[in-house]
Amino acid sequence: MDLNEEIRKIIKIKDDMLINSLFDEYHPVDIALEAEDLEDEDLETFVSLVSHDNMALLFESAEDDLSARMMAYFTDDDLIDIFAHMETSIVADLLGVLSTVRRKAILSSMKSAEKNTLKMILSFDEESAGGIMTTNFIALKENLTAEEAIKKLRAISPETEIIDEIFVTDDYHRLQGIVTIRDLLVSNAKTALRDILEEVDFYVYGTDDQEVAANLFSKYELDILPVVNSNMAILGVITSEDIIAIIDQEHNEDILQMHGVNADEVYDSTWFDSFKSRIPWLIVNLLTAFLASSVVKGFESTISQVVVLSAAMPIVTGMGGNAGSQTLSIILTSLARGELSLKEDYKLIFKEIFLGLFEGAIIGILAAGVFVFWHHNIYLGFILFLAMIANMIIACSMGFLIPLVLDKMKIDPAIASSIFLTTFTDVFGFFIFLGLATVFLPLLI
């Protein structure tokens, strides 16, 4: 019997012991995936049988849509009890799914300390460093001795998961540095933390985009990253475990947006949601296609006299598009990691120009050779060779410049770059190839 059948069988007999035993046998993620397919009535029965500590595991593993459905079946007091088993950052995410009225009602019923922490997290954008941080960390005052710090850790460490790194602050909660358990154990008992701390090399502000944090983790292989406010007071931390999901999310968003798809669309979105997500960019693509088509129309006379040109045109524009996409992929990846900027790295365009020149020459020779063999006209091959070089240079240059310029203009380069790139390679590819063909027309007829 598979998990789906087990869940449906237990719902029918309404056995809470059996339903909770599933959490010992299966991962909460797998249970959440099966719960997504339950009808509302079955889902209500299901969550009513699950213990609050297991519901906490289920909420941590569920997507927002499922979480919203499940929370509707609990009273505010029940949710507060479930939230007590969860990390504050995840609770903040769940509260963000609720209506404003219910969120305020739940917050007003919480203890002051929990309420203030959640309000602070909720004040940040959900895709900012503050929005993804956890407040489950240890911070000690710099005037404590190593002995006092160890005593403090014994008292508070059962309440936190992060005890390897201890942050050190001043009397105003401003971050001063970091010490490890090993530092405390090998230091003289009377040594103050300020004398053994190490400076924190990397941190992010609560308002920074989550992508900034992800880039720091990727570049410097960090395990933990403190989140501070403008006064350098520590607000929370982001761990490497937290950031894995963020990196995956950012990567998926970029891939979808590069192809003109809304980042919120998933494989089982309704047909209408998918339609709304995709149609705007298809319309934009249509407009750019008309622009390229108008260029071709301007050379109708040339094409009518040398019909074989119509067979070669897609090769020039297609290869230009492919070359430009290669450059575009590299630049978008580097931009996402914060490694590139137009101001500092504009000279790298010369590398792309040379790449376009040499790639165009190689591909141009191969394409020209095939067309000369097919049509026995060396001038057609020569035109194809020149057009391929020119369009490859344009493609590589634009693949480099477009995302950098868009980024400078505060426009997401992942969304718009590919459309502009296609426009350039198609319009200039057709124009250069057909323009050269028009110049050498007497030699082609």
Coordinates of C-alpha atoms in Angstrom, one line a residue:
M1 CA 0.0 0.0 0.0
D2 CA 1.5 3.4 -1.0
L3 CA 1.4 6.5 1.1
N4 CA -1.6 8.0 -0.7
E5 CA -3.7 4.9 -0.1
E6 CA -2.6 4.8 3.6
I7 CA -3.6 8.4 4.1
R8 CA -7.1 7.9 2.5
K9 CA -7.7 4.7 4.5
I10 CA -6.8 6.4 7.8
I11 CA -9.0 9.3 7.0
K12 CA -11.9 6.9 6.5
I13 CA -11.4 5.3 9.9
K14 CA -10.3 8.5 11.6
D15 CA -7.4 7.0 13.6
D16 CA -5.2 9.7 15.0
M17 CA -2.5 7.2 16.2
L18 CA -2.1 5.7 12.7
I19 CA -2.0 9.1 11.0
N20 CA 0.7 10.3 13.4
S21 CA 2.7 7.1 12.9
L22 CA 3.1 8.1 9.3
F23 CA 5.5 10.8 10.4
D24 CA 7.8 8.2 11.8
E25 CA 7.7 6.2 8.6
Y26 CA 7.6 8.9 5.9
H27 CA 9.3 12.3 5.4
P28 CA 7.0 15.3 6.0
V29 CA 7.7 16.5 2.5
D30 CA 6.2 13.3 1.0
I31 CA 3.2 13.6 3.3
A32 CA 2.7 17.2 2.3
L33 CA 2.8 16.3 -1.4
E34 CA 0.0 13.7 -0.9
A35 CA -2.0 16.1 1.2
E36 CA -2.1 18.6 -1.7
D37 CA -4.3 16.2 -3.7
L38 CA -6.9 15.7 -0.9
E39 CA -10.3 17.3 -1.3
D40 CA -11.2 19.9 1.3
E41 CA -13.4 17.6 3.4
D42 CA -10.7 14.9 3.5
L43 CA -8.0 17.5 4.2
E44 CA -10.0 18.9 7.1
T45 CA -10.3 15.4 8.6
F46 CA -6.6 14.7 8.0
V47 CA -5.3 17.8 9.8
S48 CA -7.7 17.3 12.7
L49 CA -6.1 13.9 13.4
V50 CA -2.5 15.2 13.2
S51 CA -0.8 16.2 16.5
H52 CA 0.4 19.8 16.8
D53 CA 4.1 18.9 16.8
N54 CA 3.6 16.9 13.6
M55 CA 1.5 19.7 12.1
A56 CA 4.5 21.9 12.7
L57 CA 6.6 19.5 10.5
L58 CA 3.9 19.5 7.9
F59 CA 3.7 23.3 7.7
E60 CA 7.5 23.5 7.4
S61 CA 7.3 21.2 4.4
A62 CA 4.2 22.5 2.6
E63 CA 3.8 25.0 -0.2
D64 CA 2.0 28.2 0.5
D65 CA -1.3 27.1 -1.1
L66 CA -1.5 24.0 1.0
S67 CA -0.5 25.9 4.2
A68 CA -3.3 28.4 3.6
R69 CA -5.8 25.6 3.1
M70 CA -4.7 23.8 6.3
M71 CA -4.6 26.9 8.5
A72 CA -8.2 27.6 7.7
Y73 CA -9.1 24.5 9.7
F74 CA -7.5 25.6 12.9
T75 CA -8.5 28.2 15.5
D76 CA -6.1 31.0 16.3
D77 CA -5.2 29.3 19.6
D78 CA -4.4 26.1 17.8
L79 CA -2.1 27.8 15.4
I80 CA -0.3 29.6 18.2
D81 CA 0.3 26.2 19.8
I82 CA 1.5 24.7 16.5
F83 CA 3.8 27.7 15.9
A84 CA 5.4 27.1 19.3
H85 CA 7.0 24.0 17.7
M86 CA 8.5 26.0 14.8
E87 CA 11.2 28.4 13.9
T88 CA 10.3 32.0 14.0
S89 CA 11.2 32.7 10.4
I90 CA 8.9 29.9 9.2
V91 CA 6.1 31.2 11.4
A92 CA 6.6 34.6 9.8
D93 CA 6.2 33.0 6.4
L94 CA 3.0 31.3 7.4
L95 CA 1.6 34.5 8.9
G96 CA 2.3 36.2 5.6
V97 CA 0.0 33.8 3.9
L98 CA -3.0 34.7 6.2
S99 CA -5.3 37.6 5.7
T100 CA -4.3 40.8 7.4
V101 CA -7.2 40.6 9.9
R102 CA -6.4 37.1 11.0
R103 CA -2.6 37.8 11.2
K104 CA -3.2 40.7 13.5
A105 CA -5.6 38.7 15.7
I106 CA -3.0 35.9 16.1
L107 CA -0.2 38.3 16.8
S108 CA -2.2 40.1 19.4
S109 CA -2.7 36.8 21.3
M110 CA 1.0 35.9 21.3
K111 CA 3.5 36.6 24.0
S112 CA 5.2 40.0 23.7
A113 CA 8.7 38.7 22.9
E114 CA 7.4 36.4 20.1
K115 CA 5.1 39.0 18.8
N116 CA 7.8 41.7 18.5
T117 CA 10.2 39.2 16.8
L118 CA 7.5 38.2 14.3
K119 CA 6.5 41.8 13.6
M120 CA 10.2 42.7 13.0
I121 CA 10.5 39.8 10.4
L122 CA 7.2 40.6 8.8
S123 CA 8.4 44.2 8.3
F124 CA 10.9 43.0 5.7
D125 CA 10.1 42.0 2.2
E126 CA 9.7 38.2 2.0
E127 CA 12.5 38.0 -0.5
S128 CA 14.9 40.1 1.6
A129 CA 17.6 38.9 3.9
G130 CA 15.4 40.0 6.8
G131 CA 12.5 38.1 5.4
I132 CA 14.4 34.7 5.3
M133 CA 16.6 35.1 8.4
T134 CA 16.0 33.1 11.6
T135 CA 16.2 34.6 15.1
N136 CA 17.3 31.3 16.5
F137 CA 20.9 32.2 17.4
I138 CA 23.1 33.0 20.4
A139 CA 24.5 36.5 21.1
L140 CA 26.5 37.3 24.2
K141 CA 27.8 40.6 25.5
E142 CA 31.5 41.4 24.9
N143 CA 32.2 42.0 28.6
L144 CA 31.4 38.4 29.7
T145 CA 34.3 36.2 30.5
A146 CA 34.8 32.8 28.9
E147 CA 33.7 31.1 32.1
E148 CA 30.5 33.2 32.3
A149 CA 29.8 32.6 28.6
I150 CA 30.0 28.8 29.0
K151 CA 27.6 28.9 31.9
K152 CA 25.2 31.0 29.8
L153 CA 25.5 28.6 26.9
R154 CA 24.6 25.7 29.2
A155 CA 21.4 27.5 30.1
I156 CA 20.2 28.7 26.7
S157 CA 21.7 26.2 24.2
P158 CA 18.7 23.7 24.5
E159 CA 16.5 26.5 23.0
T160 CA 18.6 27.1 19.9
E161 CA 20.0 25.0 17.1
I162 CA 22.9 27.2 16.3
I163 CA 25.5 26.9 19.0
D164 CA 28.8 26.4 17.0
E165 CA 29.1 30.2 16.4
I166 CA 28.4 32.6 19.1
F167 CA 27.9 36.3 18.1
V168 CA 29.4 38.9 20.4
T169 CA 27.7 42.3 20.8
D170 CA 28.2 45.5 22.8
D171 CA 25.7 47.0 25.2
Y172 CA 23.7 48.4 22.3
H173 CA 23.4 44.9 20.7
R174 CA 25.8 46.0 17.9
L175 CA 27.7 43.2 16.3
Q176 CA 31.4 43.1 17.4
G177 CA 32.6 39.7 16.3
I178 CA 32.2 36.0 16.7
V179 CA 33.6 33.3 18.9
T180 CA 33.3 29.5 18.7
I181 CA 32.8 26.9 21.4
R182 CA 36.4 25.9 20.9
D183 CA 37.6 29.5 21.5
L184 CA 35.8 29.5 24.9
L185 CA 37.1 26.1 25.9
V186 CA 40.8 26.8 25.2
S187 CA 40.7 30.4 26.6
N188 CA 41.5 31.4 30.2
A189 CA 38.3 31.4 32.2
K190 CA 38.7 35.0 33.1
T191 CA 39.4 36.3 29.6
A192 CA 36.7 38.6 28.3
L193 CA 34.9 37.8 25.0
R194 CA 36.1 41.1 23.5
D195 CA 39.7 39.8 23.8
I196 CA 39.1 36.5 22.0
L197 CA 36.5 37.4 19.4
E198 CA 37.2 37.4 15.7
E199 CA 35.9 40.1 13.4
V200 CA 32.9 39.2 11.2
D201 CA 34.1 39.4 7.6
F202 CA 30.7 39.1 5.9
Y203 CA 27.2 40.3 6.9
V204 CA 24.1 41.6 5.1
Y205 CA 21.5 44.2 6.0
G206 CA 18.0 43.2 6.7
T207 CA 16.8 45.1 3.6
D208 CA 19.3 43.5 1.2
D209 CA 17.8 41.2 -1.4
Q210 CA 18.1 37.5 -0.6
E211 CA 20.2 37.1 -3.7
V212 CA 22.9 39.2 -2.1
A213 CA 23.1 36.6 0.8
A214 CA 23.0 33.7 -1.7
N215 CA 25.9 35.2 -3.6
L216 CA 28.0 35.5 -0.4
F217 CA 27.3 31.9 0.6
S218 CA 28.2 30.7 -2.9
K219 CA 31.3 32.8 -3.3
Y220 CA 32.9 32.4 0.1
E221 CA 31.4 29.0 1.1
L222 CA 30.0 30.3 4.3
D223 CA 28.1 28.3 7.0
I224 CA 26.3 31.2 8.6
L225 CA 25.7 34.9 7.8
P226 CA 24.6 37.5 10.3
V227 CA 21.8 39.9 9.4
V228 CA 22.1 43.5 10.8
N229 CA 20.3 46.8 10.7
S230 CA 21.7 50.2 9.8
N231 CA 23.2 50.5 13.2
M232 CA 25.0 47.2 13.0
A233 CA 22.7 45.6 15.6
I234 CA 22.3 41.9 14.9
L235 CA 18.7 41.0 13.9
G236 CA 19.1 37.4 12.9
V237 CA 21.2 34.9 11.0
I238 CA 20.9 33.0 7.7
T239 CA 22.4 29.5 7.6
S240 CA 23.7 27.5 4.7
E241 CA 20.7 25.2 5.0
D242 CA 18.4 28.2 4.6
I243 CA 20.2 29.5 1.6
I244 CA 20.0 26.2 -0.5
A245 CA 16.3 26.7 -1.2
I246 CA 16.9 30.4 -2.0
I247 CA 19.6 29.6 -4.5
D248 CA 17.4 27.0 -6.1
Q249 CA 14.5 29.5 -6.2
E250 CA 16.6 32.3 -7.7
H251 CA 18.0 29.9 -10.3
N252 CA 14.5 28.6 -11.3
E253 CA 13.2 32.2 -11.5
D254 CA 16.0 33.3 -13.8
I255 CA 15.5 30.3 -16.1
L256 CA 11.7 30.9 -16.3
Q257 CA 12.0 34.6 -16.8
M258 CA 14.7 34.1 -19.6
H259 CA 12.0 32.3 -21.5
G260 CA 9.2 34.9 -20.8
V261 CA 7.4 32.9 -18.1
N262 CA 6.2 34.2 -14.8
A263 CA 8.3 32.9 -11.9
D264 CA 5.1 31.9 -10.0
E265 CA 3.9 29.5 -12.7
V266 CA 4.3 25.8 -12.0
Y267 CA 3.6 22.7 -14.0
D268 CA 0.1 22.3 -12.6
S269 CA -1.0 25.9 -12.7
T270 CA -4.4 26.4 -14.1
W271 CA -4.6 27.0 -17.9
F272 CA -5.8 30.5 -17.4
D273 CA -2.9 31.4 -15.0
S274 CA -0.4 29.9 -17.4
F275 CA -2.1 31.9 -20.2
K276 CA -1.9 35.2 -18.3
S277 CA 1.8 34.5 -17.5
R278 CA 2.9 33.7 -21.0
I279 CA 0.8 35.7 -23.5
P280 CA 2.3 39.2 -22.7
W281 CA 5.8 38.1 -23.7
L282 CA 4.5 36.2 -26.7
I283 CA 2.9 39.4 -27.9
V284 CA 6.2 41.3 -27.4
N285 CA 7.9 38.6 -29.4
L286 CA 5.4 38.9 -32.1
L287 CA 6.1 42.7 -32.3
T288 CA 9.8 42.0 -32.6
A289 CA 9.1 39.4 -35.2
F290 CA 7.2 41.9 -37.3
L291 CA 10.2 44.2 -37.0
A292 CA 12.5 41.5 -38.5
S293 CA 9.8 40.7 -41.1
S294 CA 9.7 44.3 -42.2
V295 CA 13.5 44.1 -42.9
V296 CA 13.0 41.0 -45.1
K297 CA 10.1 42.7 -46.9
G298 CA 12.4 45.5 -47.8
F299 CA 14.5 43.0 -49.8
E300 CA 11.7 41.2 -51.6
S301 CA 13.1 42.1 -55.0
T302 CA 16.5 40.6 -54.2
I303 CA 14.9 37.4 -52.7
S304 CA 12.6 37.0 -55.7
Q305 CA 15.6 37.0 -58.0
V306 CA 17.8 34.7 -55.9
V307 CA 15.4 32.3 -54.1
V308 CA 18.2 30.3 -52.5
L309 CA 18.8 33.3 -50.2
S310 CA 15.6 32.4 -48.3
A311 CA 17.2 29.1 -47.3
A312 CA 20.4 30.7 -46.0
M313 CA 18.7 33.5 -44.0
P314 CA 17.6 31.4 -41.1
I315 CA 21.1 30.0 -40.7
V316 CA 22.6 33.5 -40.3
T317 CA 20.0 34.6 -37.7
G318 CA 19.8 31.2 -36.0
M319 CA 23.5 30.9 -35.4
G320 CA 23.7 34.5 -34.3
G321 CA 20.9 33.9 -31.8
N322 CA 22.7 30.8 -30.5
A323 CA 26.0 32.6 -30.1
G324 CA 24.3 35.5 -28.3
S325 CA 22.5 33.2 -26.0
Q326 CA 25.8 31.6 -24.9
T327 CA 27.2 35.0 -23.9
L328 CA 23.9 36.0 -22.4
S329 CA 23.8 32.9 -20.1
I330 CA 27.3 33.6 -18.8
I331 CA 26.6 37.3 -18.2
L332 CA 23.2 36.6 -16.4
T333 CA 24.9 34.1 -14.2
S334 CA 27.7 36.4 -13.3
L335 CA 25.3 39.3 -12.7
A336 CA 23.3 37.1 -10.3
R337 CA 26.4 36.4 -8.4
G338 CA 27.3 40.1 -8.2
E339 CA 30.5 39.6 -10.1
L340 CA 29.9 42.0 -13.0
S341 CA 28.9 45.7 -13.5
L342 CA 28.8 47.9 -16.5
K343 CA 30.9 50.6 -15.0
E344 CA 33.8 48.3 -14.0
D345 CA 33.7 45.6 -16.7
Y346 CA 32.6 47.3 -19.9
K347 CA 36.0 46.6 -21.5
L348 CA 35.2 42.9 -21.6
I349 CA 33.1 43.6 -24.6
F350 CA 36.3 43.5 -26.7
K351 CA 36.7 39.9 -25.7
E352 CA 33.1 39.2 -27.0
I353 CA 33.9 41.0 -30.2
F354 CA 36.9 38.8 -30.8
L355 CA 34.9 35.7 -29.9
G356 CA 32.2 36.7 -32.4
L357 CA 34.8 37.4 -35.1
F358 CA 36.6 34.0 -34.7
E359 CA 33.4 32.0 -34.1
G360 CA 31.7 33.7 -37.0
A361 CA 34.7 32.9 -39.3
I362 CA 34.7 29.2 -38.4
I363 CA 31.0 28.8 -38.7
G364 CA 30.9 31.0 -41.8
I365 CA 33.5 28.9 -43.5
L366 CA 31.6 25.7 -42.8
A367 CA 28.2 27.1 -43.8
A368 CA 29.7 28.8 -46.9
G369 CA 31.3 25.5 -47.9
V370 CA 28.0 23.6 -47.8
F371 CA 26.2 26.2 -49.8
V372 CA 28.9 26.4 -52.5
F373 CA 28.8 22.6 -52.7
W374 CA 25.0 22.7 -53.0
H375 CA 24.6 25.7 -55.4
H376 CA 28.0 26.0 -57.1
N377 CA 28.2 29.7 -56.5
I378 CA 31.3 30.9 -54.6
Y379 CA 29.9 34.4 -54.2
L380 CA 26.9 33.1 -52.3
G381 CA 29.3 31.4 -50.0
F382 CA 31.4 34.6 -49.6
I383 CA 28.3 36.6 -48.7
L384 CA 27.2 34.0 -46.2
F385 CA 30.7 34.0 -44.7
L386 CA 30.8 37.8 -44.2
A387 CA 27.2 38.0 -42.9
M388 CA 27.9 35.2 -40.4
I389 CA 31.0 37.1 -39.0
A390 CA 29.1 40.4 -38.7
N391 CA 26.1 38.9 -37.0
M392 CA 28.2 36.8 -34.6
I393 CA 30.0 39.9 -33.5
I394 CA 26.7 41.7 -33.0
A395 CA 25.2 38.7 -31.2
C396 CA 28.2 38.3 -28.8
S397 CA 28.4 42.1 -28.1
M398 CA 24.7 42.4 -27.5
G399 CA 24.6 39.3 -25.3
F400 CA 27.2 41.1 -23.2
L401 CA 25.8 44.6 -23.2
I402 CA 22.1 44.1 -23.0
P403 CA 21.9 42.5 -19.5
L404 CA 24.4 45.0 -18.1
V405 CA 22.6 48.0 -19.4
L406 CA 19.2 46.6 -18.2
D407 CA 20.8 45.9 -14.8
K408 CA 22.1 49.5 -14.7
M409 CA 18.6 50.8 -15.5
K410 CA 17.2 48.7 -12.6
I411 CA 15.3 46.4 -15.0
D412 CA 15.5 42.7 -14.3
P413 CA 17.9 41.5 -17.1
A414 CA 16.6 37.9 -16.8
I415 CA 13.2 39.0 -18.0
A416 CA 13.9 41.2 -21.0
S417 CA 17.4 40.3 -22.2
S418 CA 16.5 37.4 -24.5
I419 CA 13.8 39.4 -26.3
F420 CA 16.2 42.3 -27.1
L421 CA 18.9 39.9 -28.1
T422 CA 16.6 38.1 -30.5
T423 CA 15.5 41.4 -32.0
F424 CA 19.1 42.4 -32.6
T425 CA 20.3 39.1 -34.1
D426 CA 17.2 38.8 -36.4
V427 CA 17.0 42.4 -37.6
F428 CA 20.7 42.8 -38.2
G429 CA 21.2 39.3 -39.4
F430 CA 18.6 39.7 -42.1
F431 CA 19.7 43.2 -43.0
I432 CA 23.4 42.4 -43.3
F433 CA 22.9 39.2 -45.3
L434 CA 20.3 40.6 -47.6
G435 CA 22.1 43.9 -47.9
L436 CA 25.3 42.1 -49.0
A437 CA 23.2 39.9 -51.4
T438 CA 21.8 43.1 -52.9
V439 CA 25.2 44.6 -53.4
F440 CA 26.5 41.4 -55.1
L441 CA 23.2 40.6 -56.8
P442 CA 24.7 40.6 -60.4
L443 CA 27.1 37.9 -59.3
L444 CA 24.4 35.7 -57.8
I445 CA 22.0 35.7 -60.7

